[in-house]
Amino acid sequence: MTLVIDPSETSAPAGTSAPAAAPLSDLVARDAREFGGYARTGSWTFALMVARSVRPGGQAAGETPKVSAKEFAQLADCSPERVMRYYKAWDRAADDGLVPHFEALQPGQETELPDADVWMSYYVSRNSATSERGTAIAEAAEAEGIRPTKALEVAENPTALRAAILADPATARTARAALLDRLREDPELQAELARDVVRTDDLKKAVATESRAADRIGYVRQIAESGQIRTPAGQTVDAPAELREEAERHLSLIDELEDGEDTGEWATDAYDTMKSLVAEAVEADPGLRVQERRTKFYTSLQKATRAFEELTFDDAQDFYEDDMVRRLEELQQAIGSCLAALRGAGGNPSQG
């Protein structure tokens, strides 16, 4: 159904005219124009007032109708430091060719101004740029190829930086990379971060997992790059060609993973495969197999010897128990059996 509206219902009654619009106030029009200008240029408008009214450094008072920053601040009822922040912002923009230099401006002169959104690239809200900290930030910014003012602005707004890191994964990754670079040359920060990690269960578990994966990848990489394997008994021998090729294959798969991709499963698979192949290589070589068993035996014998040598009996009367004597007697019998087995094997124990 179409709704039809009677024009008489929306027009003025017959014989009357619509109210005439009130005359536009000059004050309202001026405010609107000034608002529009400021919306487009932002604080550049205030910077222009400073640039055309404050004389540049080195210029004598008698050479220009402009005044000093101190006099301008007194007239404006604000601090000279605030005036100079606008002054320096204009100076930086002039060096980049965005605005005229101070000498080209006269009091009251108008000029085309940059967009408001580039203002913060030149304006420093505090005098941090002149401090030791600010200087270091500025130098680092220049090394990264960005304007120092951008870095200083971020440094002066840590809450904004925190919000960006929390809200944006890309910002968080950039912050992580920067933090890692900083850690390499800041032992104090290393210690603080380490304490934070060990005090946070989730982080501690994550570090342990990544450390284990890194160790396993290192094991595979060592085989691929050196061509040697370490047997279960701790011997270092040349790896068979096919075993080394398998290590290189696993390593290439791991190296091709995207940044940030979980390597844990790949590392475990590569590590388990290589350990299995190493064990097979040992079993396939009779000489190596015998040497491996000999090495394991000596290792166990050394551990047992050290453990026994650590026993002291000077004050045995204070803690003597029958069970202790029984265990030592059993150990003596085991050693006797071991000696008999070795002697029964025949041959010179120093050979082979």
XYZ file of C-alpha atoms in Angstrom:
352
model
C 0.000 0.000 0.000
C 1.331 3.419 -0.978
C 1.162 6.148 1.638
C 0.013 9.451 0.186
C 0.788 12.608 2.126
C -1.380 15.661 1.688
C 0.892 18.638 0.977
C -1.423 20.760 3.079
C -0.384 18.792 6.125
C 3.256 19.784 5.767
C 3.003 23.303 4.420
C 2.199 26.484 6.263
C -1.482 27.329 6.715
C -3.059 29.276 3.876
C -2.464 32.965 4.122
C 0.741 32.568 6.152
C 4.387 32.307 5.098
C 7.146 30.090 6.507
C 9.330 31.693 9.183
C 12.271 33.457 7.595
C 15.721 32.168 8.527
C 17.441 34.267 11.145
C 20.281 36.394 9.761
C 23.655 34.637 10.069
C 25.739 36.100 12.839
C 29.160 37.356 11.751
C 30.569 35.888 14.944
C 29.138 32.441 14.145
C 30.472 32.607 10.594
C 33.894 33.591 11.828
C 33.922 30.759 14.347
C 32.909 28.284 11.646
C 35.656 29.482 9.320
C 38.261 29.332 12.071
C 37.043 25.914 13.143
C 37.307 24.617 9.589
C 40.778 26.027 9.225
C 41.921 24.488 12.477
C 40.306 21.138 11.622
C 42.397 21.061 8.454
C 45.664 22.302 9.905
C 45.477 21.577 13.645
C 48.365 22.939 15.668
C 50.109 24.217 12.538
C 47.931 27.285 12.994
C 49.506 28.008 16.372
C 52.959 27.185 15.037
C 52.438 29.766 12.272
C 51.587 32.400 14.883
C 54.910 31.655 16.575
C 56.882 31.430 13.314
C 55.702 34.808 12.021
C 55.906 36.596 15.365
C 59.028 35.211 17.081
C 62.364 36.297 15.658
C 64.876 33.598 14.730
C 67.943 33.066 16.841
C 70.786 35.455 16.021
C 68.496 38.151 14.702
C 68.671 41.402 16.656
C 65.552 43.055 17.997
C 66.041 46.180 15.874
C 66.174 44.231 12.631
C 62.610 42.919 12.749
C 59.216 43.713 14.282
C 59.196 40.181 15.683
C 59.729 39.589 19.400
C 61.682 37.053 21.409
C 60.105 33.752 22.490
C 60.128 35.024 26.063
C 58.226 38.207 25.156
C 55.761 36.251 23.027
C 55.173 33.837 25.922
C 54.495 36.741 28.276
C 51.948 38.187 25.851
C 50.370 34.755 25.428
C 50.411 34.070 29.192
C 52.222 30.737 28.768
C 55.741 29.398 29.251
C 58.634 30.176 26.904
C 59.277 26.431 26.735
C 55.851 25.842 25.238
C 56.433 28.569 22.643
C 59.788 27.034 21.729
C 58.257 23.608 21.184
C 56.051 25.115 18.467
C 59.006 27.106 17.187
C 61.173 23.965 16.836
C 58.364 22.002 15.200
C 58.065 24.725 12.550
C 61.854 24.775 12.139
C 61.961 21.014 11.477
C 59.127 21.256 8.964
C 60.881 24.159 7.240
C 64.032 22.070 6.898
C 61.898 19.429 5.148
C 60.365 22.033 2.826
C 56.822 21.755 4.200
C 56.592 25.390 5.367
C 58.517 28.642 4.757
C 61.553 29.483 6.875
C 61.177 32.051 9.663
C 62.976 34.766 7.677
C 60.365 34.557 4.906
C 57.469 35.308 7.289
C 56.281 38.601 8.674
C 53.801 39.257 11.504
C 50.231 38.653 10.346
C 51.298 36.890 7.154
C 49.279 33.883 6.006
C 50.692 30.835 4.252
C 49.515 27.404 3.192
C 49.831 24.934 6.066
C 50.430 21.167 6.083
C 47.682 18.733 7.054
C 47.008 18.254 10.737
C 47.887 14.551 10.666
C 51.599 15.246 10.060
C 51.908 17.626 12.999
C 53.011 15.026 15.529
C 55.845 13.995 13.227
C 57.486 17.343 14.024
C 56.163 18.358 17.422
C 57.784 17.054 20.599
C 55.449 17.490 23.541
C 58.248 17.512 26.102
C 61.882 18.453 26.149
C 62.860 14.785 26.192
C 64.657 15.178 22.865
C 67.400 17.193 24.545
C 67.949 14.706 27.385
C 70.423 11.827 27.314
C 67.518 9.425 26.969
C 65.976 11.492 24.196
C 69.250 11.707 22.334
C 69.633 7.932 22.427
C 66.073 7.469 21.140
C 66.631 10.005 18.370
C 69.848 8.289 17.262
C 68.155 4.890 17.233
C 65.262 6.322 15.196
C 67.631 7.771 12.618
C 69.409 4.404 12.389
C 66.026 2.792 11.641
C 65.284 5.418 8.988
C 62.376 7.131 10.761
C 61.873 10.622 12.145
C 63.193 11.010 15.709
C 59.992 12.801 16.631
C 57.964 9.665 15.927
C 60.121 7.554 18.241
C 60.127 10.251 20.919
C 56.355 10.488 20.753
C 56.057 6.735 21.346
C 58.569 6.891 24.204
C 56.578 9.674 25.842
C 53.365 7.635 25.654
C 54.129 4.208 27.186
C 50.447 3.607 27.900
C 49.652 4.042 24.213
C 52.495 1.677 23.349
C 51.151 -0.903 25.801
C 47.652 -0.592 24.331
C 48.963 -1.127 20.805
C 50.950 -4.200 21.854
C 47.966 -5.703 23.682
C 45.539 -5.024 20.849
C 47.606 -5.730 17.742
C 49.561 -8.972 17.114
C 51.763 -7.288 14.490
C 52.782 -4.575 16.949
C 53.451 -7.230 19.588
C 55.734 -9.122 17.200
C 57.639 -5.942 16.367
C 58.028 -5.168 20.066
C 59.245 -8.723 20.708
C 61.904 -8.434 17.995
C 63.076 -5.087 19.368
C 63.178 -6.458 22.905
C 65.317 -9.402 21.778
C 67.762 -7.005 20.105
C 67.926 -4.966 23.303
C 68.483 -8.052 25.467
C 71.743 -8.870 23.670
C 73.417 -5.779 25.113
C 71.522 -5.254 28.353
C 72.478 -7.829 31.041
C 70.255 -6.158 33.616
C 67.212 -6.484 31.375
C 68.173 -10.110 30.680
C 68.137 -10.849 34.397
C 64.806 -9.071 34.915
C 63.164 -10.936 32.045
C 64.573 -14.250 33.272
C 63.074 -13.622 36.712
C 59.726 -12.777 35.129
C 59.805 -16.000 33.137
C 60.634 -18.322 36.046
C 57.951 -16.673 38.180
C 55.277 -17.284 35.543
C 54.324 -20.938 35.240
C 52.985 -20.727 31.677
C 56.088 -18.915 30.454
C 58.376 -21.302 32.308
C 56.710 -24.280 30.639
C 56.873 -22.593 27.239
C 60.584 -21.857 27.662
C 61.256 -25.454 28.705
C 59.383 -26.734 25.646
C 61.213 -24.432 23.261
C 64.552 -25.229 24.888
C 63.937 -28.938 24.450
C 63.018 -28.411 20.790
C 66.137 -26.294 20.243
C 68.344 -28.990 21.797
C 66.834 -31.636 19.556
C 67.281 -29.518 16.459
C 70.858 -28.874 17.554
C 71.441 -32.630 17.780
C 70.212 -33.131 14.209
C 72.122 -30.083 12.924
C 75.367 -31.346 14.477
C 75.065 -34.625 12.568
C 74.214 -32.881 9.292
C 77.015 -30.327 9.519
C 79.851 -32.319 11.142
C 79.124 -35.754 9.688
C 79.654 -37.351 13.083
C 77.341 -39.063 15.564
C 77.507 -39.505 19.289
C 76.569 -43.017 20.366
C 74.426 -43.766 23.438
C 77.611 -44.614 25.348
C 79.119 -41.240 24.474
C 81.498 -42.233 21.670
C 81.958 -39.873 18.712
C 82.278 -41.679 15.367
C 81.766 -40.878 11.691
C 78.147 -41.091 10.597
C 77.199 -43.408 7.725
C 76.425 -41.463 4.539
C 72.735 -42.390 4.526
C 72.352 -41.349 8.160
C 73.879 -37.926 7.453
C 71.626 -37.485 4.402
C 68.597 -38.226 6.557
C 69.724 -35.618 9.073
C 70.111 -33.055 6.275
C 66.624 -33.882 4.984
C 64.996 -33.347 8.376
C 66.981 -30.176 8.913
C 65.889 -28.716 5.573
C 62.250 -29.351 6.471
C 62.705 -27.527 9.777
C 64.562 -24.616 8.168
C 61.738 -24.142 5.663
C 59.141 -23.553 8.377
C 57.599 -20.097 8.488
C 58.640 -17.670 11.209
C 56.493 -18.242 14.251
C 55.450 -21.741 13.166
C 55.705 -24.344 15.935
C 58.843 -26.452 15.478
C 58.216 -28.759 18.426
C 56.588 -31.628 16.527
C 59.129 -31.413 13.687
C 62.024 -31.344 16.137
C 60.706 -34.390 18.013
C 60.203 -36.371 14.819
C 63.712 -35.533 13.563
C 65.320 -36.276 16.921
C 63.547 -39.626 17.395
C 64.402 -40.673 13.841
C 68.083 -39.843 14.248
C 68.352 -41.565 17.642
C 66.823 -44.690 16.139
C 69.176 -44.596 13.147
C 72.186 -44.083 15.415
C 71.205 -47.161 17.467
C 70.787 -49.174 14.249
C 74.195 -48.001 13.011
C 75.826 -49.151 16.242
C 74.173 -52.574 16.101
C 75.126 -52.996 12.430
C 78.840 -52.605 13.169
C 80.230 -55.548 15.242
C 83.378 -53.723 16.288
C 81.471 -50.579 17.243
C 78.882 -52.673 19.099
C 81.573 -54.297 21.263
C 83.252 -50.963 21.903
C 79.891 -49.477 22.854
C 79.249 -52.218 25.418
C 82.760 -51.828 26.799
C 82.280 -48.061 27.153
C 78.940 -48.508 28.909
C 80.484 -51.035 31.279
C 83.361 -48.727 32.199
C 80.980 -45.827 32.678
C 78.805 -47.836 35.069
C 81.890 -49.160 36.864
C 83.226 -45.645 37.405
C 79.868 -44.468 38.766
C 79.699 -47.444 41.154
C 83.278 -46.867 42.295
C 82.629 -43.192 43.008
C 79.451 -44.029 44.898
C 81.246 -46.608 47.058
C 84.180 -44.269 47.726
C 81.752 -41.691 49.070
C 80.685 -44.066 51.851
C 82.324 -43.341 55.219
C 82.312 -45.651 58.237
C 84.111 -43.497 60.837
C 80.956 -43.005 62.905
C 79.102 -46.137 61.776
C 78.270 -47.007 65.385
C 75.907 -44.028 65.436
C 73.691 -45.268 62.617
C 74.501 -48.987 62.314
C 71.677 -51.251 61.111
C 71.689 -54.931 60.168
C 70.190 -54.070 56.776
C 73.295 -52.062 55.887
C 75.541 -55.076 56.499
C 73.198 -57.274 54.489
C 73.288 -54.909 51.513
C 77.071 -54.680 51.614
C 77.322 -58.480 51.724
C 75.041 -58.714 48.686
C 77.206 -56.134 46.925
C 80.305 -58.139 47.778
C 78.734 -61.260 46.303
C 77.736 -59.366 43.140
C 81.262 -58.073 42.719
C 82.627 -61.579 43.223
C 80.288 -62.942 40.548
C 81.322 -60.157 38.195
C 85.011 -60.893 38.738
C 84.450 -64.614 38.145
C 82.599 -63.893 34.904
C 85.344 -61.630 33.636
C 88.107 -64.084 34.594
C 86.169 -66.936 33.055
C 85.947 -65.079 29.767
C 89.668 -65.793 29.349
C 92.288 -63.705 27.633
C 94.263 -60.729 28.883
C 91.881 -58.145 30.362
C 94.081 -55.382 28.991
C 93.497 -56.497 25.389
C 90.559 -56.095 23.079
